[in-house]
Amino acid sequence: ATSRPLYLILDDNFYYQSMRYEVYQLARKYSLSFCQIFLECPLECCLQRNRQRSHPLPDQTISLMARKIEMPDLKKNAWEQNSLILKSFDCTSEDNEQIISLLTTALENPVKQNEENTEQKEADRATCAASAVHQADQTCRRIISQTMKDAKDKNVCPSEMKSLAEELNKLKAEFLEDLRQGNNLKKQNQYFDPATSIISSFQHEATNVVNKYI
């Protein structure tokens, strides 16, 4: 009997291209198929849906995600060719047909390990550089989490905890934008890791912020 194909569905925001590229690299390593479906949704619709959840996130979080998210770039990134962008607020039967077609195409064309050219390598290097933002983002999140825990242990009142969280998240967004734009590179020499610099500076500024509340 013919075995049925196995699909692994990764359901997440994957808001940076570098996050999705890590999955593509795994597919290439094991010669597996790869494709992605991007659900495009207006910010107002996202906010409305979020408010209907049993445990909604702050509007600021949704708005920040909307600013950070990087759509698939089929023209620039060869590895994103098997991508489908759908309007998540207006799904149709035609969308289902497009999804099936995308999956079929991906299955028939698994990623090959040696399927790289000079142009693609340049694009890959750019994507890897973007992963520095991804890594810095994760580290800053851990710093914020620990900072909030420390503030709670020092009996900061709930209303101030909320203000502290908002201030720290705003600070994180500013630092990551600096890293993304390369603003901090002007201050560093060629041997210094810009992501490390951003994280160190963020840690220092986060400490200054929390000191106002304790």
C-alpha angles and dihedrals in degrees: 000000000000112000117235118240118261116228122199109200116199105196108192142111095258085184096175120064087225090064091056092042090061088060091047090053090055090050090050092047092056097031093245130150120264134194137148137211116207116199109209115204132169115249093241091054090049091051092049093050091046092054089055092058120103089238107025123193120235112277088238091062092053092046092049091051090051090055095047101043116109116208121218111277105209094177096051102034118053089190090063095056092108093064133124124197114202134181101244093198095057111038117176138182087257088063090058090054091050091050092051090048091050093050092047092050092048093050091050092049112044116185112265122217094229095042096115134110133185094268092051092048089056090051090048091053090052090050092049089052088055089054087070086069089049092051093045089050092054093047092048089051090055091048091051092048092052092044091053090049091051091049091050091049088055090055099249106176119252095250091053091044088059092049090047092052092050092049093048093048091049089050091050092052091052094049093047091049089053089052092047092050093043092236093142093053090079089065097048134070123235093265095056122094108232093205090055090050092051093049092048092049092046091051090053094047092044089055090052091050096050091047088067090062102044 
